[in-house]
Amino acid sequence: MRAMLIGFALGIMGLQQCAALPGQGQWIVLGASLAAALGAARYAWGRSGSRLMGAALFAAAVIAGYGYAAMRAELRIAEALPSAWELRDLTLSGHVRGLPVQGAGSTRFSFVLDAHDLDDVRRATGIERFPSMVQLSWARAGARDVPLLKPGDRWRLTVRLKRPHGYANFGGYDAEAAWLARGIRATGYVVASAGTRRLPDAAGGGAAIDRLRFALRERVAQTLADAPHRGMVTALAIGAQDMIAEADRVALRRTGTSHLVAVSGLHIGFVAGLCAALAAWVWRRSCGLGAMLARRGAREWPLLVPTPIVAAVAAAASAAGYAALAGFNVPAQRALWMLVVVNAAFLLGRGVAFSLVLAWAAALVLAVDPWAVTAAGFWLSFGAVACIAFAMRGRLRLREQEQGIDDACESARATDPAWPLALARSDRGARASWRRRLATVRRRGGEAARAQWAVTIGLAPLTAFWFSQVSLAGPLANAVAVPWVGVFVVPVILVALALPAPLDALAYELAHTLLVPLMRLLTALAQASWAEVYPPQPSLWALASALAGVALCLMPRGWPLRWAAPLAWLPLAVPPPSGVEQGAFRLTALDVGQGAAIVVETQRRTLLFDAGTGPESTNAGARIVVPYLRADGVARLDALMVSHGDADHAGGVPAVLDSSEVAQVVGALPGRHRVWDKAREARAGHLRCAAGQRWHWDGVDFEVLWPDPGPLPRRSNEQSCVLKISAPGMSALLTGDIGAPTERVLVRRAPEALRADVLLVAHHGSKTSSTEPFLDSVDPRVAVFQVGYRNRFRHPHPGVWSRFQARGIALARTDRDGAVRIASSNGRLMLERYRTSHARYWMGR
């Protein structure tokens, strides 16, 4: 059974790595393979070929998991918004699902269309499978505020939708996979118009649970008002993490304690245990209660249904209820299914191994949500539990043996008539009792320390792979935070959830008071320079090697190959070479939406040209550029060049300076620009960008062609730095947002200096740039457009795009291709498009 469950889960995981869903021919092959595997298992049944049967059943489970995930994906992918209907006004009726996220002047929420309205929309648009759930943003329109949206509220709204499209970058977050997992098949915004109308509230169990979660969130917000850690109290109560303050997020991330604010096994186990104990207490006394109420037959209740069965059912029911209250996140689902499996085995009178429980939980989680494997939470949750179980398996057996010895001693005390006399003659029995208690305390403390050690080293490779970071402060922070939150904070919050107003306010305030000293400690640890390291994102083989090292390290003492654990960690601990040879460079144009960010790497140095948008927009600097640099192993920027001061180019600079060591900031910016102030604060050198500046890195030449020294041009776009990069076999021209006037000056001044193999197209392909004479001078082989998907400027301009096409230039654009990486090899340009090299079946669907 264990192998079949693992095979089923592996089949589901395998599909999520595919670039396309199975076609008709592949379905035939899958069906035939499944029949062959089942036939082999049937042949081996009752014969001596138990290994053959096990292998055949494992193969059948893998195929079944793959096929099941493919069917689920086909059904969900079928709901799609055609490109022809993007950004067109549509009037939809539906209700709010989940907890709306309130921002500055806007609210983001999931909107489920009414069934009857969905049919009307499909008939009106001709779309066979119109998305049944979309994600909307409702922004303030002038003086008209956004209404307070609550779960279950039904509205008739005029909206404009787009297909689900996220940023696609090397080592980046896959928003499209997350939307697919949630059933979001279109995104858009509410059009402020008179057609917006409130409808009667939605009914149903899901809406009722969402309303309860919303009411609890609002109750915490009302009670704690401006308290600094109220978001953490909300997260611990209902699993909603959107209100956690940014300072708390940073402290939790840097100390490796982010798991504390996720409703998981700690919460589920506490609620289940408490409810089981309460149900058992009530059930045992139900005879007397029934007699008091004069109910005939009440005295037989505990005899008809034994108390342990009632306690097991109560534990499972309460765990399911609390998991629903927490939003059914992956850690809560994992804990719930593990509890259900254990209780089911207990009710059936069968023992069950922990590994089988974990396998059942993984298979059930993936059966409910096949896309859970695309999120880090699945791997971290199951990985932590697996590490603890693996590290403690020998200790648990030893404790069982010691418990058997203690039981034998107790039995001897009860049967030996001389035992009381012996104790009376000497106090050695009392001292022995204290020694046993102290030994128990030491043993449990050692087990807790070993469990924490197992989680720390076990999750390090996974956090390096998913987030390109490892918390060195984690062991110390968790040693304090886990028992503090588990013993004090969580019970108080659970009591608050059970209490009526106004008594619940006292419990919420107490929980916040308990969090204050803990967050002070975590903040102090997070501010240490050694608190966190940022290894580059490991390859799959390096991750596998590190996980093998974890398994060896957790083996008992005396295991033959335990000494080899550090060697298995070397691929993770030692950064890989950049892959760029002497005298060559690699250029990566990141997908930052409507903005610019280009990373240029030589053999030992790195330059960042622009940094995307800031927090006033999509915050691409913090959300895309910084994670990419960490995943790529760039610990230090030798130069950060800011082409000009527009927000889509310079907005992300502060985030880069806050997170990375920067040797020099170069930019064409006015003297009082905030970038210069931030550079001085970060103790980075700063220099005005001016034509004639040259430098040489690792056999690669860099030259600034524009702007001229002296006063900057009046128009911001014409101030843009123009950088020429030259190496044997490849050259590139980075142009910022220059327009036709600057292009004419450069062509007139030195047309031969403009010639380049790769052109980063000026001003995102605007019609005011990329003139014919300029393109004649550059004569590129590859042109890259950094543009946002369905951007409001409609870049690139169709005329400009056609101009490049007519010249036979290889074209790439980040809204269609994701991040674009260009390098040279043996005189040939190597062009890599992220959405092609890392294709998944949901991309662009």
Short mmCIF file of N, CA and C in Angstrom, two decimals, residues 12 57 228 270 329 453 515 805 835:
data_model
loop_
_atom_site.label_atom_id
_atom_site.label_comp_id
_atom_site.label_asym_id
_atom_site.label_seq_id
_atom_site.Cartn_x
_atom_site.Cartn_y
_atom_site.Cartn_z
N ILE A 12 1.26 12.20 -10.09
CA ILE A 12 0.72 13.56 -10.09
C ILE A 12 1.85 14.57 -10.21
N LEU A 57 2.16 -3.07 -9.45
CA LEU A 57 1.20 -2.19 -8.77
C LEU A 57 1.76 -0.78 -8.62
N PRO A 228 1.11 46.49 16.81
CA PRO A 228 2.07 46.17 15.75
C PRO A 228 2.01 44.74 15.25
N PHE A 270 -3.66 20.40 18.69
CA PHE A 270 -4.15 20.95 19.96
C PHE A 270 -5.68 20.94 19.99
N ASN A 329 -5.21 25.38 4.13
CA ASN A 329 -3.87 25.47 3.55
C ASN A 329 -3.20 24.09 3.61
N TRP A 453 16.98 20.12 15.34
CA TRP A 453 18.16 19.94 14.50
C TRP A 453 17.80 19.25 13.19
N LEU A 515 3.18 37.93 22.31
CA LEU A 515 3.99 37.99 21.10
C LEU A 515 5.02 39.12 21.15
N GLN A 805 10.50 43.19 -37.92
CA GLN A 805 10.21 41.95 -38.63
C GLN A 805 10.68 42.01 -40.08
N ARG A 835 9.90 30.98 -21.20
CA ARG A 835 8.63 30.25 -21.39
C ARG A 835 8.78 29.10 -22.38
#
